[in-house]
CSV table of C-alpha atoms in Angstrom, one decimal:
chain,number,residue,atom,x,y,z
F,1,UNK,CA,-7.3,-25.0,-6.1
F,2,UNK,CA,-7.3,-21.5,-4.8
F,3,UNK,CA,-8.8,-18.8,-7.1
F,4,UNK,CA,-7.1,-15.5,-7.4
F,5,UNK,CA,-9.2,-12.7,-5.8
F,6,UNK,CA,-8.1,-9.4,-4.4
F,7,UNK,CA,-9.4,-10.3,-0.9
F,8,UNK,CA,-8.1,-13.9,-1.0
F,9,UNK,CA,-5.6,-14.3,1.8
F,10,UNK,CA,-2.8,-16.8,1.9
F,11,UNK,CA,-1.0,-17.5,5.2
F,12,UNK,CA,2.7,-18.0,4.7
F,13,UNK,CA,4.9,-19.2,7.6
F,14,UNK,CA,8.6,-18.1,7.2
F,15,UNK,CA,10.9,-20.2,9.3
F,16,UNK,CA,14.6,-21.2,9.5
F,17,UNK,CA,17.6,-21.0,11.8
F,18,UNK,CA,18.7,-17.7,13.1
F,19,UNK,CA,20.8,-15.5,10.8
F,20,UNK,CA,19.5,-17.3,7.7
F,21,UNK,CA,18.0,-14.1,6.2
F,22,UNK,CA,14.3,-14.5,6.9
F,23,UNK,CA,13.7,-10.9,7.8
F,24,UNK,CA,15.7,-9.6,5.0
F,25,UNK,CA,13.7,-11.8,2.6
F,26,UNK,CA,10.5,-10.6,4.1
F,27,UNK,CA,11.5,-7.0,3.8
F,28,UNK,CA,12.5,-7.5,0.2
F,29,UNK,CA,9.2,-9.1,-0.6
F,30,UNK,CA,7.5,-6.1,0.9
F,31,UNK,CA,9.8,-3.7,-1.0
F,32,UNK,CA,11.1,-2.2,2.3
F,33,UNK,CA,14.5,-0.9,3.3
F,34,UNK,CA,16.9,-3.7,4.4
F,35,UNK,CA,19.8,-1.5,5.7
F,36,UNK,CA,18.9,-1.9,9.4
F,37,UNK,CA,18.0,-5.6,10.1
F,38,UNK,CA,18.2,-6.9,13.6
F,39,UNK,CA,17.6,-10.5,14.8
F,40,UNK,CA,13.9,-11.2,15.2
F,41,UNK,CA,13.1,-11.8,18.9
F,42,UNK,CA,9.5,-12.8,18.4
F,43,UNK,CA,7.8,-12.4,15.0
F,44,UNK,CA,7.2,-10.0,12.2
F,45,UNK,CA,4.1,-10.0,10.0
F,46,UNK,CA,3.8,-8.3,6.6
F,47,UNK,CA,1.0,-8.4,4.0
F,48,UNK,CA,2.1,-8.3,0.4
F,49,UNK,CA,-0.4,-7.9,-2.5
F,50,UNK,CA,0.7,-10.1,-5.4
F,51,UNK,CA,-1.0,-11.5,-8.5
F,52,UNK,CA,-4.5,-11.1,-6.9
F,53,UNK,CA,-3.5,-12.6,-3.6
F,54,UNK,CA,-2.9,-11.0,-0.2
F,55,UNK,CA,0.1,-12.9,1.1
F,56,UNK,CA,0.2,-12.7,4.9
F,57,UNK,CA,3.8,-13.6,5.7
F,58,UNK,CA,4.7,-14.5,9.3
F,59,UNK,CA,8.4,-14.3,10.0
F,60,UNK,CA,9.3,-16.1,13.2
F,61,UNK,CA,12.6,-15.8,14.9
F,62,UNK,CA,15.0,-18.7,14.5
F,63,UNK,CA,17.1,-18.6,17.6
F,64,UNK,CA,17.2,-22.0,19.4
F,65,UNK,CA,15.2,-20.6,22.4
F,66,UNK,CA,12.4,-19.4,20.1
F,67,UNK,CA,12.1,-22.5,18.0
F,68,UNK,CA,9.8,-24.4,20.5
F,69,UNK,CA,7.3,-21.6,20.0
F,70,UNK,CA,7.1,-22.1,16.2
F,71,UNK,CA,4.3,-24.6,16.6
F,72,UNK,CA,2.1,-21.8,18.0
F,73,UNK,CA,2.0,-20.5,14.4
F,74,UNK,CA,1.3,-23.7,12.4
F,75,UNK,CA,-2.5,-23.4,12.4
F,76,UNK,CA,-4.1,-22.4,9.1
F,77,UNK,CA,-0.7,-22.2,7.3
F,78,UNK,CA,-1.1,-22.4,3.5
F,79,UNK,CA,2.6,-22.4,2.5
F,80,UNK,CA,5.8,-23.0,4.6
F,81,UNK,CA,8.9,-21.1,3.5
F,82,UNK,CA,12.1,-22.4,5.0
F,83,UNK,CA,15.2,-20.3,4.6
F,84,UNK,CA,18.7,-21.8,4.7
F,85,UNK,CA,22.0,-20.0,4.9
F,86,UNK,CA,23.7,-21.7,2.0
F,87,UNK,CA,27.1,-20.4,3.1
F,88,UNK,CA,26.9,-21.8,6.7
F,89,UNK,CA,27.8,-25.4,6.0
F,90,UNK,CA,28.5,-26.2,9.6
F,91,UNK,CA,24.8,-25.7,10.4
F,92,UNK,CA,23.4,-27.8,7.5
F,93,UNK,CA,22.8,-30.8,9.9
F,94,UNK,CA,21.0,-28.6,12.4
F,95,UNK,CA,18.9,-26.9,9.7
F,96,UNK,CA,18.1,-30.3,8.2
F,97,UNK,CA,16.9,-31.6,11.6
F,98,UNK,CA,14.7,-28.6,12.1
F,99,UNK,CA,13.2,-28.9,8.7
F,100,UNK,CA,12.6,-32.7,9.2
F,101,UNK,CA,10.8,-31.9,12.4
F,102,UNK,CA,8.6,-29.3,10.7
F,103,UNK,CA,7.7,-31.7,7.9
F,104,UNK,CA,6.6,-34.3,10.6
F,105,UNK,CA,4.3,-31.8,12.3
F,106,UNK,CA,0.6,-32.9,12.0
F,107,UNK,CA,-0.6,-29.3,11.7
F,108,UNK,CA,1.7,-28.8,8.7
F,109,UNK,CA,0.7,-32.1,7.1
F,110,UNK,CA,0.5,-31.7,3.3
F,111,UNK,CA,1.4,-28.0,3.5
F,112,UNK,CA,3.6,-27.1,0.5
F,113,UNK,CA,7.1,-26.0,1.4
F,114,UNK,CA,9.4,-23.6,-0.5
F,115,UNK,CA,13.0,-23.8,0.6
F,116,UNK,CA,15.1,-20.8,-0.1
F,117,UNK,CA,18.9,-21.6,-0.4
F,118,UNK,CA,19.8,-18.1,0.6
F,119,UNK,CA,23.0,-16.1,0.5
F,120,UNK,CA,24.0,-17.3,-3.0
F,121,UNK,CA,25.8,-13.9,-3.4
F,122,UNK,CA,28.6,-15.4,-1.1
F,123,UNK,CA,31.4,-17.4,-2.7
F,124,UNK,CA,31.1,-20.1,-0.1
F,125,UNK,CA,27.4,-20.7,-0.7
F,126,UNK,CA,26.4,-24.3,-1.5
F,127,UNK,CA,24.2,-24.6,-4.6
F,128,UNK,CA,20.5,-25.4,-4.2
F,129,UNK,CA,21.0,-28.9,-5.8
F,130,UNK,CA,23.7,-29.8,-3.2
F,131,UNK,CA,21.5,-28.6,-0.4
F,132,UNK,CA,18.6,-30.6,-1.7
F,133,UNK,CA,20.7,-33.7,-1.9
F,134,UNK,CA,22.3,-33.2,1.5
F,135,UNK,CA,18.8,-32.7,3.1
F,136,UNK,CA,17.4,-35.7,1.2
F,137,UNK,CA,14.6,-33.5,-0.1
F,138,UNK,CA,14.0,-36.1,-2.9
F,139,UNK,CA,12.4,-38.4,-0.2
F,140,UNK,CA,9.6,-35.9,0.5
F,141,UNK,CA,6.4,-37.5,-0.9
F,142,UNK,CA,3.6,-36.1,1.1
F,143,UNK,CA,3.6,-32.5,-0.2
F,144,UNK,CA,4.7,-30.3,-3.0
F,145,UNK,CA,8.1,-28.9,-2.4
F,146,UNK,CA,10.5,-26.6,-4.2
F,147,UNK,CA,14.0,-25.4,-3.5
F,148,UNK,CA,15.3,-22.2,-5.0
F,149,UNK,CA,18.6,-20.4,-5.0
F,150,UNK,CA,18.4,-16.8,-3.8
F,151,UNK,CA,20.1,-13.9,-2.3
F,152,UNK,CA,17.8,-11.9,0.0
F,153,UNK,CA,20.4,-9.2,0.0
F,154,UNK,CA,20.5,-8.7,-3.8
F,155,UNK,CA,16.9,-9.9,-4.5
F,156,UNK,CA,18.2,-12.5,-6.9
F,157,UNK,CA,15.6,-15.3,-7.0
F,158,UNK,CA,13.4,-13.5,-4.5
F,159,UNK,CA,11.3,-10.7,-5.8
F,160,UNK,CA,7.7,-11.9,-6.6
F,161,UNK,CA,7.4,-9.4,-9.4
F,162,UNK,CA,10.5,-10.7,-11.1
F,163,UNK,CA,9.8,-14.4,-10.6
F,164,UNK,CA,6.1,-14.8,-10.2
F,165,UNK,CA,6.2,-18.6,-10.4
F,166,UNK,CA,8.1,-19.3,-7.3
F,167,UNK,CA,5.2,-19.5,-4.9
F,168,UNK,CA,2.1,-19.7,-7.0
F,169,UNK,CA,2.4,-23.5,-7.8
F,170,UNK,CA,2.3,-24.0,-4.0
F,171,UNK,CA,-0.8,-21.9,-3.3
F,172,UNK,CA,-2.7,-22.6,-6.5
F,173,UNK,CA,-2.3,-26.4,-6.8
F,174,UNK,CA,-1.7,-27.6,-3.3
F,175,UNK,CA,0.1,-30.8,-2.5
F,176,UNK,CA,0.8,-32.5,-5.8
F,177,UNK,CA,4.1,-34.1,-4.6
F,178,UNK,CA,5.9,-32.2,-7.3
F,179,UNK,CA,9.6,-31.6,-6.8
F,180,UNK,CA,11.2,-28.5,-8.4
F,181,UNK,CA,14.8,-27.3,-8.2
F,182,UNK,CA,15.6,-23.8,-9.4
F,183,UNK,CA,19.3,-22.8,-9.5
């Protein structure tokens, strides 16, 4: 169990396919302007103070050519956040494959995962429960996981100050194999 302390750092790895909304999510968490977002070619790092923790969030680009380099960032990860474009149904299979590969990585063994079903502001977005079922998330038994509907654009379901519980079960209690769905 991690104890809250102003100097306690939590390393969060933010991954997902390109155009999923990872950088927008990161900027919203850091209370930064989101009007000029460009595709991440390498990585972005932001530190966010929240509830006594210093959250160091590593946003790694999601383009196919960058994904092989994701493993360079696995070391010492406390929480994995995986962002899915809920409105891009034609990429659900691809995003599911990438997530499954991440969950099989030895360096991420037991690391809690928070899955953001992003872009819920779009009418074509699949609900978090449908995504959870389609990705067979219920079969995850080796770590704590949670899926949450959100819109990085509108901050719905995102902002730490508005919903402090979304990440803290992951960092405070570690892998308890708990499954949570927030819609």
